[in-house]
Amino acid sequence: MQVGDIEIKAFTADHLAAAIRLSQEARWPHRREDWQVVQQLSEGVVAVESDGTVVGTALVTPYGPDCATINMVIVDSTMRGRGLGRRLMDAALTIGGTRPLRLIATSDGLPLYEKLGFRETGTILQHQGIVASALSPANTQSATADDLPAITVLDRQAFGADRTALMTKLFEIGEFSVIRHDDDITGFACIRAFGRGEVIGPVVASNAEDAKLLVSHFLAQRAGSFVRVDTTGAAGLSDWLSEHALSHVGGGIAMSRPLPIPSATSTATTFALANQALG
Ligand SMILES: CC(C)(COP(=O)(O)OP(=O)(O)OC[C@H]1O[C@@H](n2cnc3c(N)ncnc32)[C@H](O)[C@@H]1OP(=O)(O)O)[C@@H](O)C(=O)NCCC(=O)NCCS
């Protein structure tokens, strides 16, 4: 098959089975449900051979006019190094339009993204494992549906863009813990089924101690279960996660195009991502 014969088409739910095959081949843990979540929140493209075989994917998840993440960029291993990744990314950049763009790069993707003008903004550390022993959380509560607006505002302060659609979806499929001071929510964490078990994130708090309490809220209920956390290098949670049997197993490079302009400081800080695709 000549790469020139491959068409770039819109990604639809009909492409999910092929997309799962590609992510499994790349050793990513995404289940059909995980692909569905990102597909429902995104617009994207597939690379398709003339016989209909899907040999590449790229999705763009818009967060209002302020930002979009590019994710799920995969080329069939037998077709790499022939310009398909570049064609998928060109299509993704068109979908992203004028929005500032973010992504988490693997070592495979890094050279391509650098050529396209993305620059490193930080590191992402993937921690995971079987939760060893129960922790005793304090000062945390389970969120209710009434907390969604306040949680969405806190997420926007930490992330720098409005992720209402994502937060609403996470409320549908996951659980949230919160820290309240009087009537205000000052931190939250989400847990949901993902990949081999569950993922905790986003985690947003005003300091690392609160972030640990919010994560502990879930770890306390999950001794013996597989849990993953994608934290940032800057968050300072890595050693603590390792001490709780969530080992550092990999990660990625956070990149932006253009580099973000530092904004007014908010005390809300992201300590863990929803996952590497969604930021
Ligand atoms: C990342 C990936 C999608 C790239 O797809 P690809 O089809 O091989 O990419 P291309 O052939 O279009 O190459 C893209 C560019 O990167 C360059 N490149 C690739 N590897 C490079 C390297 N090690 N050093 C320097 N440049 C490199 C290529 O020369 C090309 O540049 P050009 O467009 O200016 O010619 C593919 O390797 C993949 O699917 N990897 C597994 C999944 C993954 O990690 N995805 C990235 C998620 S962030």
CSV table of C-alpha atoms and ligand atoms in Angstrom, one decimal, residues 26 28 73-76 79-87 103-109 111-113 115, ligand 1:
chain,number,residue,atom,x,y,z
A,26,ALA,CA,1.0,0.5,20.8
A,28,TRP,CA,-1.8,1.5,25.5
A,73,VAL,CA,-2.2,10.0,17.8
A,74,ILE,CA,-1.3,6.5,16.6
A,75,VAL,CA,0.0,5.1,13.3
A,76,ASP,CA,0.0,1.3,12.6
A,79,MET,CA,3.2,2.1,8.4
A,80,ARG,CA,5.4,4.4,10.6
A,81,GLY,CA,8.2,6.6,9.2
A,82,ARG,CA,6.4,7.3,6.0
A,83,GLY,CA,4.7,10.6,6.7
A,84,LEU,CA,1.3,9.4,8.0
A,85,GLY,CA,1.8,10.8,11.5
A,86,ARG,CA,2.6,14.2,10.0
A,87,ARG,CA,-0.6,14.0,7.8
A,103,LEU,CA,-0.6,17.4,24.3
A,104,ILE,CA,1.4,14.9,26.2
A,105,ALA,CA,4.2,13.4,24.0
A,106,THR,CA,5.6,9.9,24.1
A,107,SER,CA,9.2,9.6,23.0
A,108,ASP,CA,7.9,8.3,19.6
A,109,GLY,CA,5.9,11.5,19.1
A,111,PRO,CA,10.3,14.7,17.2
A,112,LEU,CA,7.1,15.2,15.2
A,113,TYR,CA,5.6,17.6,17.7
A,115,LYS,CA,8.9,20.0,14.2
B,1,LIG,C1,4.3,9.0,16.8
B,1,LIG,C2,3.8,8.4,15.6
B,1,LIG,C3,2.3,8.6,15.4
B,1,LIG,C4,4.5,9.0,14.4
B,1,LIG,O1,4.0,8.5,13.2
B,1,LIG,P1,4.8,8.3,11.8
B,1,LIG,O2,3.9,8.0,10.7
B,1,LIG,O3,5.9,7.4,12.1
B,1,LIG,O4,5.4,9.8,11.7
B,1,LIG,P2,6.0,10.4,10.3
B,1,LIG,O5,6.5,9.4,9.4
B,1,LIG,O6,4.9,11.4,9.8
B,1,LIG,O7,7.2,11.3,10.9
B,1,LIG,C5,6.9,12.5,11.5
B,1,LIG,C6,8.1,13.4,11.5
B,1,LIG,O8,8.9,13.1,12.7
B,1,LIG,C7,10.2,12.9,12.2
B,1,LIG,N1,10.9,11.9,13.1
B,1,LIG,C8,10.4,10.7,13.5
B,1,LIG,N2,11.2,10.1,14.3
B,1,LIG,C9,12.3,11.0,14.5
B,1,LIG,C10,13.5,11.0,15.3
B,1,LIG,N3,13.8,9.9,16.0
B,1,LIG,N4,14.3,12.0,15.2
B,1,LIG,C11,14.0,13.1,14.4
B,1,LIG,N5,12.9,13.2,13.7
B,1,LIG,C12,12.0,12.1,13.7
B,1,LIG,C13,10.1,12.4,10.8
B,1,LIG,O9,11.3,12.6,10.1
B,1,LIG,C14,9.0,13.3,10.3
B,1,LIG,O10,9.4,14.6,10.0
B,1,LIG,P3,9.0,15.3,8.6
B,1,LIG,O11,7.5,15.3,8.6
B,1,LIG,O12,9.6,16.6,8.7
B,1,LIG,O13,9.5,14.4,7.5
B,1,LIG,C15,4.1,6.8,15.6
B,1,LIG,O14,5.5,6.6,15.8
B,1,LIG,C16,3.3,6.0,16.6
B,1,LIG,O15,2.1,5.7,16.3
B,1,LIG,N6,3.9,5.7,17.7
B,1,LIG,C17,3.2,4.9,18.8
B,1,LIG,C18,2.1,5.7,19.5
B,1,LIG,C19,2.6,7.0,20.0
B,1,LIG,O16,3.5,7.0,20.8
B,1,LIG,N7,2.0,8.1,19.6
B,1,LIG,C20,2.3,9.4,20.0
B,1,LIG,C21,1.4,9.8,21.2
B,1,LIG,S1,1.9,11.4,21.9
